[in-house]
Short mmCIF file of C-alpha atoms in Angstrom, two decimals:
data_model
loop_
_atom_site.label_atom_id
_atom_site.label_comp_id
_atom_site.label_asym_id
_atom_site.label_seq_id
_atom_site.Cartn_x
_atom_site.Cartn_y
_atom_site.Cartn_z
CA MET A 30 94.52 124.20 106.86
CA LYS A 31 92.39 121.07 107.04
CA PHE A 32 93.33 117.42 106.67
CA LEU A 33 90.87 115.00 105.14
CA CYS A 34 90.99 111.23 105.37
CA ILE A 35 89.86 110.52 101.82
CA GLU A 36 89.01 106.90 102.48
CA CYS A 37 86.65 107.75 105.36
CA ASP A 38 85.69 111.21 104.07
CA GLU A 39 86.35 112.49 107.61
CA GLN A 40 88.22 115.58 108.66
CA MET A 41 91.33 114.55 110.57
CA ILE A 42 91.97 116.12 113.94
CA PHE A 43 95.18 117.53 115.33
CA GLU A 44 96.96 114.99 117.53
CA GLN A 45 100.36 116.36 118.50
CA ARG A 46 103.24 118.58 117.46
CA GLN A 47 106.94 117.86 117.74
CA LEU A 48 109.98 120.01 117.11
CA PRO A 49 113.01 117.78 116.65
CA GLY A 50 115.37 120.70 117.24
CA ASP A 51 116.68 121.08 113.70
CA GLY A 52 114.32 123.86 112.74
CA THR A 53 111.75 121.50 111.28
CA LEU A 54 108.29 120.68 112.63
CA ALA A 55 106.16 117.57 112.68
CA ALA A 56 102.42 117.80 113.26
CA ALA A 57 100.36 114.63 113.47
CA PHE A 58 96.69 114.46 112.52
CA ARG A 59 94.38 111.48 113.20
CA CYS A 60 91.27 110.28 111.44
CA PRO A 61 88.55 109.94 114.11
CA ARG A 62 86.93 107.06 112.23
CA CYS A 63 89.73 104.74 111.08
CA GLU A 64 92.36 106.07 113.55
CA ARG A 65 94.89 106.46 110.74
CA VAL A 66 97.52 109.05 111.64
CA VAL A 67 99.42 111.18 109.15
CA ALA A 68 102.27 113.56 109.83
CA MET A 69 102.77 116.94 108.24
CA LEU A 70 106.48 117.66 108.09
CA THR A 71 107.63 121.20 107.43
CA ASN A 72 111.11 122.31 106.45
CA PRO A 73 112.93 125.05 108.43
CA MET A 74 111.74 127.79 106.11
CA GLU A 75 108.08 126.76 106.36
CA THR A 76 108.41 126.32 110.12
CA GLN A 77 109.90 129.76 110.52
CA LEU A 78 107.29 131.38 108.33
CA VAL A 79 104.49 130.14 110.58
CA SER A 80 106.40 131.00 113.72
CA SER A 81 106.98 134.56 112.42
CA LEU A 82 103.26 135.14 112.61
CA GLY A 83 103.30 134.31 116.30
CA ILE A 84 101.07 131.28 115.84
CA LYS A 85 101.49 127.57 116.47
CA ILE A 86 100.19 124.80 114.25
CA GLY A 87 97.59 122.85 116.20
CA GLY A 88 97.00 125.67 118.65
CA ARG A 89 98.56 126.62 121.96
CA GLU A 90 98.84 124.36 124.99
CA VAL A 91 99.85 127.13 127.38
CA PRO A 92 98.91 130.83 127.38
CA GLU A 93 100.89 133.18 125.15
CA GLN A 94 103.45 135.17 127.10
CA PRO A 95 103.79 138.96 126.78
CA LEU A 96 106.22 139.86 123.99
CA GLU A 97 106.70 136.16 123.38
CA LEU A 98 107.90 136.47 119.81
CA VAL A 99 110.23 139.38 120.58
CA ARG A 100 111.73 137.65 123.59
CA SER A 101 112.16 134.29 121.93
CA GLU A 102 113.26 135.35 118.46
CA VAL A 103 115.35 138.48 118.89
CA VAL A 104 119.11 138.04 119.08
CA GLY A 105 121.07 140.54 121.16
CA GLY A 106 118.42 141.31 123.75
CA ARG A 107 119.85 143.09 126.78
CA ASP A 108 120.26 141.08 129.95
CA ASP A 109 118.60 143.73 132.10
CA ALA A 110 115.67 144.50 129.80
CA PHE A 111 113.11 142.73 132.00
CA ALA A 112 112.76 142.42 135.75
CA ASP A 113 111.60 138.82 135.78
CA ALA A 114 114.89 136.93 135.36
CA ASP A 115 115.34 135.88 138.99
CA PRO A 116 115.42 132.14 139.72
CA PRO A 117 112.22 130.42 140.85
CA LEU A 118 111.40 130.87 144.51
CA PRO A 119 110.65 127.95 146.82
CA PRO A 120 106.92 127.15 146.63
CA GLN A 121 104.89 129.53 148.75
CA ALA A 122 101.66 127.60 148.82
CA PRO A 123 100.49 123.99 148.63
CA GLY A 124 99.93 122.91 145.06
CA THR A 125 102.54 125.27 143.66
CA VAL A 126 104.86 123.73 141.11
CA VAL A 127 108.29 122.84 142.53
CA TRP A 128 111.57 123.26 140.64
CA SER A 129 114.25 120.64 141.18
CA LEU A 130 117.75 121.93 141.86
CA ALA A 131 118.93 120.59 138.51
CA ALA A 132 116.06 122.37 136.75
CA VAL A 133 116.92 125.66 138.47
CA GLU A 134 120.55 125.28 137.44
CA ARG A 135 119.52 124.64 133.88
CA LEU A 136 117.20 127.62 133.90
CA GLU A 137 120.09 129.81 135.03
CA GLY A 138 121.82 128.89 131.78
CA VAL A 139 119.01 130.52 129.78
CA PRO A 140 119.85 134.10 128.69
CA ARG A 141 118.37 136.61 131.12
CA PHE A 142 116.54 138.38 128.27
CA VAL A 143 114.23 135.40 127.89
CA ARG A 144 114.62 133.60 131.23
CA GLY A 145 111.59 134.99 133.05
CA MET A 146 109.32 134.10 130.18
CA VAL A 147 110.74 130.59 129.88
CA LYS A 148 110.24 130.13 133.62
CA ARG A 149 106.56 131.00 133.32
CA ILE A 150 106.08 128.77 130.26
CA TYR A 151 107.53 125.73 132.05
CA ALA A 152 105.40 126.46 135.12
CA ASP A 153 102.27 126.78 132.97
CA TYR A 154 103.14 123.56 131.17
CA ALA A 155 103.54 121.74 134.48
CA LYS A 156 100.21 123.05 135.74
CA GLU A 157 98.41 122.13 132.51
CA ASN A 158 99.77 118.60 132.70
CA GLY A 159 99.38 118.04 136.45
CA ILE A 160 103.13 117.89 137.02
CA ALA A 161 104.20 118.61 140.58
CA GLU A 162 107.95 119.03 140.02
CA ILE A 163 109.80 120.54 137.09
CA THR A 164 112.94 118.56 136.30
CA PRO A 165 115.33 118.74 133.32
CA GLU A 166 113.41 115.82 131.79
CA ILE A 167 110.16 117.75 132.04
CA MET A 168 111.89 120.75 130.50
CA ASP A 169 113.02 118.58 127.58
CA ARG A 170 109.50 117.30 127.07
CA ALA A 171 108.00 120.77 127.20
CA ARG A 172 110.61 122.12 124.80
CA SER A 173 109.75 119.51 122.25
CA GLU A 174 105.98 119.74 122.64
CA LEU A 175 105.72 123.51 122.90
CA GLY A 176 108.42 124.40 120.43
CA LEU A 177 110.82 126.19 122.74
CA GLU A 178 113.85 125.81 120.56
CA GLY A 179 116.73 127.92 121.71
CA MET A 180 115.26 128.48 125.19
CA MET B 29 93.18 108.42 88.20
CA MET B 30 92.04 111.66 89.75
CA LEU B 31 91.11 111.17 93.42
CA LYS B 32 87.65 112.41 94.33
CA HIS B 33 87.30 114.15 97.66
CA ARG B 34 85.74 117.19 99.26
CA THR B 35 87.38 120.62 98.96
CA TYR B 36 88.39 122.93 101.84
CA ALA B 37 85.08 124.78 101.67
CA GLU B 38 83.10 121.58 101.59
CA VAL B 39 84.74 120.25 104.75
CA LYS B 40 82.67 122.15 107.29
CA GLY B 41 84.81 121.51 110.35
CA GLY B 42 87.11 124.18 111.75
CA ASP B 43 90.69 124.78 110.71
CA SER B 44 92.63 121.75 112.02
CA SER B 45 95.79 123.79 112.49
CA ARG B 46 93.83 126.41 114.48
CA MET B 47 95.69 129.23 112.77
CA ALA B 48 92.68 131.42 112.06
CA GLU B 49 91.56 131.05 115.66
CA GLN B 50 94.95 132.26 116.88
CA VAL B 51 95.07 135.20 114.48
CA ASN B 52 91.61 136.29 115.62
CA ALA B 53 92.71 136.01 119.24
CA GLN B 54 95.73 138.21 118.49
CA GLN B 55 93.50 140.90 116.98
CA ALA B 56 91.16 140.71 119.94
CA ARG B 57 94.06 141.20 122.37
CA VAL B 58 95.15 144.38 120.57
CA ALA B 59 91.63 145.77 120.74
CA GLU B 60 91.28 144.86 124.40
CA ARG B 61 94.63 146.39 125.35
CA LEU B 62 93.89 149.66 123.57
CA ALA B 63 90.36 150.00 124.90
CA GLY B 64 91.55 152.74 127.26
CA VAL B 65 93.28 154.76 124.52
CA LYS B 66 91.17 157.70 123.38
CA ALA B 67 93.11 158.41 120.19
CA CYS B 68 95.84 156.69 118.25
CA VAL B 69 97.84 158.78 115.79
CA ALA B 70 100.65 157.59 113.53
CA VAL B 71 103.54 159.87 112.63
CA MET B 72 104.95 159.24 109.18
CA SER B 73 107.32 160.86 106.76
CA GLY B 74 107.72 158.36 103.98
CA LYS B 75 111.32 159.52 103.80
CA GLY B 76 114.26 159.20 106.14
CA GLY B 77 116.28 162.07 107.56
CA VAL B 78 113.47 164.54 108.20
CA GLY B 79 113.86 164.53 111.98
CA LYS B 80 110.63 162.64 112.55
CA SER B 81 111.61 160.72 115.66
CA LEU B 82 112.89 163.76 117.52
CA THR B 83 109.85 165.75 116.53
CA THR B 84 107.52 162.95 117.60
CA ALA B 85 109.23 162.61 120.97
CA ALA B 86 109.03 166.37 121.44
CA ILE B 87 105.33 166.42 120.53
CA ALA B 88 104.71 163.64 123.05
CA ALA B 89 106.54 165.60 125.75
CA ALA B 90 104.66 168.78 124.89
CA CYS B 91 101.34 166.94 125.15
CA ALA B 92 102.37 165.52 128.52
CA ALA B 93 103.28 169.03 129.66
CA ARG B 94 99.69 170.02 128.91
CA GLY B 95 98.55 167.38 131.39
CA LEU B 96 97.59 164.71 128.88
CA ALA B 97 98.28 160.99 129.37
CA ILE B 98 100.54 160.12 126.43
CA GLY B 99 102.03 156.92 125.07
CA LEU B 100 104.80 156.76 122.51
CA LEU B 101 105.26 153.55 120.57
CA ASP B 102 108.41 153.40 118.48
CA ALA B 103 107.45 151.35 115.42
CA ASP B 104 110.89 151.81 113.93
CA LEU B 105 112.17 148.44 115.06
CA VAL B 106 115.35 148.55 113.02
CA GLY B 107 116.47 152.07 113.91
CA PRO B 108 114.82 152.69 117.28
CA SER B 109 115.52 155.96 119.06
CA ALA B 110 112.35 157.01 120.91
CA ALA B 111 113.53 155.88 124.33
CA ARG B 112 116.85 157.69 124.11
CA MET B 113 115.29 160.85 122.72
CA SER B 114 112.63 160.78 125.41
CA GLY B 115 115.29 160.56 128.10
CA VAL B 116 114.36 157.03 129.17
CA SER B 117 117.30 155.19 130.56
CA SER B 118 115.51 152.76 132.84
CA THR B 119 115.75 149.06 132.25
CA GLY B 120 114.21 146.11 134.03
CA LEU B 121 110.71 146.52 132.63
CA GLU B 122 108.15 144.96 134.96
CA VAL B 123 106.45 141.99 133.36
CA ASP B 124 104.01 139.28 134.40
CA GLU B 125 101.55 137.11 132.58
CA SER B 126 99.21 140.04 131.97
CA GLY B 127 101.71 142.27 130.17
CA VAL B 128 104.77 144.50 130.25
CA ASP B 129 104.90 147.95 131.78
CA PRO B 130 106.20 150.61 129.40
CA ALA B 131 109.07 152.82 130.51
CA THR B 132 108.15 156.31 131.66
CA SER B 133 110.09 159.34 130.49
CA PRO B 134 110.98 162.29 132.75
CA ALA B 135 108.17 164.18 131.01
CA GLY B 136 105.72 161.42 131.96
CA VAL B 137 105.38 159.83 128.52
CA ARG B 138 104.89 156.05 128.49
CA VAL B 139 107.39 154.72 126.02
CA MET B 140 107.92 151.38 124.32
CA SER B 141 110.77 150.96 121.90
CA MET B 142 113.07 148.25 120.69
CA ASP B 143 115.98 150.31 122.00
CA LEU B 144 114.81 149.44 125.53
CA LEU B 145 115.28 145.77 124.70
CA LEU B 146 118.43 145.57 122.61
CA ASP B 147 122.00 145.67 123.81
CA ASP B 148 123.72 148.99 123.12
CA ASP B 149 124.66 149.19 119.44
CA ALA B 150 123.14 145.75 118.74
CA PRO B 151 121.25 145.67 115.43
CA LEU B 152 117.84 144.08 115.32
CA ALA B 153 118.55 140.47 114.40
CA TRP B 154 116.35 137.40 114.52
CA ARG B 155 117.20 133.83 115.33
CA GLU B 156 116.28 132.46 111.92
CA PRO B 157 118.86 131.52 109.28
CA GLU B 158 120.00 134.70 107.52
CA SER B 159 119.97 133.04 104.12
CA GLU B 160 116.20 133.06 103.83
CA SER B 161 115.34 135.96 106.06
CA PHE B 162 113.62 137.91 103.27
CA VAL B 163 110.79 135.38 103.49
CA TRP B 164 109.76 136.07 107.07
CA ARG B 165 111.52 139.22 108.29
CA GLY B 166 108.57 141.42 107.38
CA ALA B 167 106.17 139.05 109.12
CA GLN B 168 108.36 138.99 112.21
CA GLU B 169 108.55 142.77 112.42
CA ARG B 170 104.80 142.99 112.00
CA SER B 171 104.35 140.47 114.80
CA ALA B 172 106.73 142.45 117.02
CA LEU B 173 104.69 145.59 116.39
CA ARG B 174 101.54 143.66 117.26
CA GLU B 175 103.10 142.55 120.53
CA PHE B 176 104.09 146.14 121.34
CA LEU B 177 100.43 147.08 120.90
CA SER B 178 98.81 144.14 122.64
CA ASP B 179 101.27 143.16 125.36
CA VAL B 180 102.33 146.54 126.75
CA ARG B 181 100.18 147.81 129.61
CA TRP B 182 99.46 151.19 128.04
CA GLY B 183 96.64 151.91 130.45
CA ASP B 184 94.31 154.86 129.95
CA LEU B 185 95.79 157.32 127.46
CA ASP B 186 94.51 160.49 125.89
CA LEU B 187 96.79 159.86 122.94
CA LEU B 188 99.04 157.09 121.69
CA LEU B 189 101.59 158.35 119.17
CA VAL B 190 103.15 155.73 116.90
CA ASP B 191 106.46 156.75 115.38
CA LEU B 192 106.68 154.96 112.03
CA PRO B 193 109.94 154.18 110.24
CA PRO B 194 110.64 155.66 106.79
CA GLY B 195 108.61 154.05 104.04
CA THR B 196 105.00 152.99 103.96
CA GLN B 197 104.85 149.30 104.84
CA ARG B 198 104.64 149.81 108.60
CA LEU B 199 101.69 152.19 108.15
CA ILE B 200 99.81 149.43 106.39
CA ASP B 201 100.72 146.97 109.13
CA LEU B 202 99.59 149.40 111.80
CA ALA B 203 96.30 150.20 110.09
CA GLU B 204 95.55 146.48 109.81
CA LEU B 205 96.49 145.75 113.41
CA LEU B 206 94.64 148.58 115.09
CA PRO B 207 90.92 148.48 115.65
CA ARG B 208 90.94 152.20 114.90
CA LEU B 209 93.63 154.57 113.61
CA ASP B 210 92.44 158.08 114.34
CA GLY B 211 94.77 159.88 112.01
CA LEU B 212 98.13 160.48 110.53
CA LEU B 213 100.57 163.29 111.16
CA VAL B 214 102.88 163.77 108.20
CA ILE B 215 106.36 165.24 108.52
CA THR B 216 108.39 166.62 105.66
CA ILE B 217 111.33 168.93 105.15
CA PRO B 218 110.98 171.86 102.72
CA SER B 219 112.75 170.27 99.73
CA ALA B 220 111.06 169.14 96.53
CA ALA B 221 112.63 165.69 96.90
CA SER B 222 110.99 165.27 100.28
CA GLN B 223 107.72 166.57 98.93
CA SER B 224 107.70 163.93 96.24
CA ALA B 225 108.47 161.04 98.60
CA VAL B 226 106.06 162.20 101.29
CA SER B 227 103.31 162.79 98.75
CA ARG B 228 103.45 159.14 97.75
CA SER B 229 102.96 158.14 101.36
CA MET B 230 100.02 160.51 101.72
CA ARG B 231 98.49 159.06 98.60
CA LEU B 232 98.81 155.59 100.07
CA ALA B 233 97.18 156.76 103.29
CA ALA B 234 94.29 158.23 101.30
CA ASP B 235 93.92 155.00 99.32
CA ARG B 236 93.67 153.15 102.62
CA GLY B 237 91.10 155.56 103.98
CA ILE B 238 93.45 156.91 106.66
CA ARG B 239 92.70 160.46 107.70
CA VAL B 240 95.62 162.88 107.45
CA LEU B 241 95.43 165.31 110.36
CA GLY B 242 97.97 167.67 108.89
CA VAL B 243 101.47 168.29 107.65
CA LEU B 244 104.38 169.49 109.73
CA GLU B 245 107.36 171.00 107.93
CA ASN B 246 110.53 170.29 109.84
CA MET B 247 113.94 171.95 109.33
CA ALA B 248 112.11 174.96 107.96
CA GLY B 249 115.07 177.26 108.28
CA TYR B 250 117.94 177.34 110.72
CA ALA B 251 117.60 178.91 114.14
CA CYS B 252 120.86 180.70 114.93
CA ALA B 253 122.22 179.42 118.23
CA ASP B 254 123.55 182.91 119.08
CA CYS B 255 120.73 185.27 118.18
CA GLY B 256 117.75 182.93 117.64
CA GLU B 257 117.07 184.42 114.22
CA VAL B 258 115.72 181.87 111.73
CA ARG B 259 117.62 181.79 108.46
CA SER B 260 117.12 179.80 105.27
CA LEU B 261 118.29 176.18 105.29
CA PHE B 262 116.58 174.18 102.52
CA PRO B 263 114.98 175.67 99.43
CA GLY B 264 111.31 174.87 98.90
CA ASP B 265 108.03 174.91 100.75
CA ALA B 266 107.02 171.27 100.69
CA GLY B 267 104.82 171.59 103.77
CA ARG B 268 102.50 174.15 102.20
CA ARG B 269 102.47 172.39 98.86
CA LEU B 270 101.67 168.99 100.38
CA ALA B 271 98.89 170.47 102.49
CA ASP B 272 97.34 172.11 99.40
CA GLN B 273 97.85 169.07 97.19
CA HIS B 274 96.22 166.69 99.67
CA ASP B 275 93.62 169.09 100.97
CA THR B 276 94.82 169.14 104.55
CA THR B 277 96.31 171.60 107.03
CA LEU B 278 99.86 172.82 107.44
CA LEU B 279 100.16 172.45 111.19
CA GLY B 280 103.39 174.35 111.48
CA ARG B 281 106.98 174.92 110.40
CA ILE B 282 109.73 173.99 112.81
CA PRO B 283 113.23 175.37 112.29
CA PHE B 284 116.35 173.29 112.70
CA ASP B 285 117.62 174.29 116.08
CA PRO B 286 121.07 173.12 117.25
CA ASP B 287 120.07 173.78 120.85
CA ALA B 288 117.07 171.49 120.49
CA ALA B 289 119.18 168.80 118.83
CA GLY B 290 121.69 168.98 121.68
CA HIS B 291 118.98 168.67 124.33
CA ALA B 292 117.42 165.74 122.45
CA ASP B 293 120.71 163.90 122.36
CA MET B 294 120.76 164.12 126.15
CA GLY B 295 117.09 163.15 126.37
CA ALA B 296 116.23 166.53 127.85
CA LEU B 297 113.05 167.27 125.93
CA ASP B 298 111.75 169.55 128.67
CA GLN B 299 114.67 171.85 127.88
CA ILE B 300 113.62 171.97 124.25
CA MET B 301 110.12 173.02 125.10
CA ASP B 302 111.15 175.66 127.60
CA HIS B 303 114.25 177.17 126.07
CA THR B 304 114.43 176.78 122.30
CA VAL B 305 112.96 178.36 119.20
CA ALA B 306 111.97 174.89 117.97
CA GLY B 307 110.18 174.22 121.25
CA ALA B 308 107.87 177.17 120.81
CA ALA B 309 107.05 176.04 117.26
CA ILE B 310 106.37 172.49 118.42
CA ASP B 311 104.02 173.71 121.12
CA GLU B 312 102.05 175.60 118.50
CA VAL B 313 101.84 172.45 116.36
CA VAL B 314 100.59 170.47 119.35
CA GLY B 315 97.74 172.92 119.90
CA LYS B 316 96.60 172.53 116.30
CA LEU B 317 97.13 168.76 116.30
CA LEU B 318 94.97 168.27 119.37
CA LYS B 319 92.22 170.34 117.79
CA ALA B 320 92.44 168.23 114.63
CA ILE B 321 92.12 165.01 116.65
CA ALA B 322 89.19 166.25 118.72
#
């Protein structure tokens, strides 16, 4: 998929992706010459179709997690399927991302089937963006930007 | 007025959505993960109810008993049974950013199956709205199979067996996902109806250039639980006919054996191999199968 700014005859570049939480997706593309930005809006069916392939429009900001599609899309996963559901530990080394108490509490509300993976995704997001402490606000931002609906 | 602008091919820049890049990366991860697997063989019937999953699990156990490093991937995502039949009851699969460890059966087979991940009796269901699921369900199952291949730490294996569900679609998915599919083991029962359904699947495999290693006829008679004598169960000799029709080998005929079925239900495949009529037949099949792969 390519986006062309007809006026400038320039290929537009991916700017950002947002998931409003209603199953739809918005991806913004910008013309590098005139700076015009357009948004591609997909309905829930189109959004799901892309997601079913295990790919993200605009690319990935954080590394793909093992069994990411299975863990995030399957309903009825067993709580004890994976051994990574424990809450985040206090930071062991300088520079390690810290979890606020409120963020830990919120993480504990995530089903155990997917919790360990979600924990790693938020930590990766924080590292990628130079964030020292994960708070519920950071989690909200990551959810929207990374498309973690339902996590 | 018709707008004039360049077409997709004329715009030389890369894909703005980066989809192709991600698909290529997925394929590369599968190839990298399976680099230590010497042979990958799919087990297919093309028809349900032929005892394929039990037979596949027993073959895996028999291979392990010969000292081979064996993996068993259950590609039947909707009706998974490989873990239970292999006697795997462990949960809490170890996982980190590099992958997920498969479960290990008492026989030493590395197993990955959806039944390790789903709640007891829970059907495979996805988060998407049910009303339009026909659009993406197939894609989602294919992606799940890809993740089982690329994200499970299979390690070095002599043989990875992939237990396919009834039908042919998953064989196509598998052949497209794998860098190399070394062959196909086909399972039938003796009946003409099975022969017809399985033959279609073999035809599809041939059309796709997939090598059929041989045919195994399951439920070829009934092994009496009291005396061990094998008596007639289904009419027909589909195994022989399919082998002749598709110019391949009949690897063996395995009788229906209530003792074996009972052991399988308890996940005691080692008991099948050591103490049942079916076990002896399976071991013979394994010898021929390994020769065919070599």
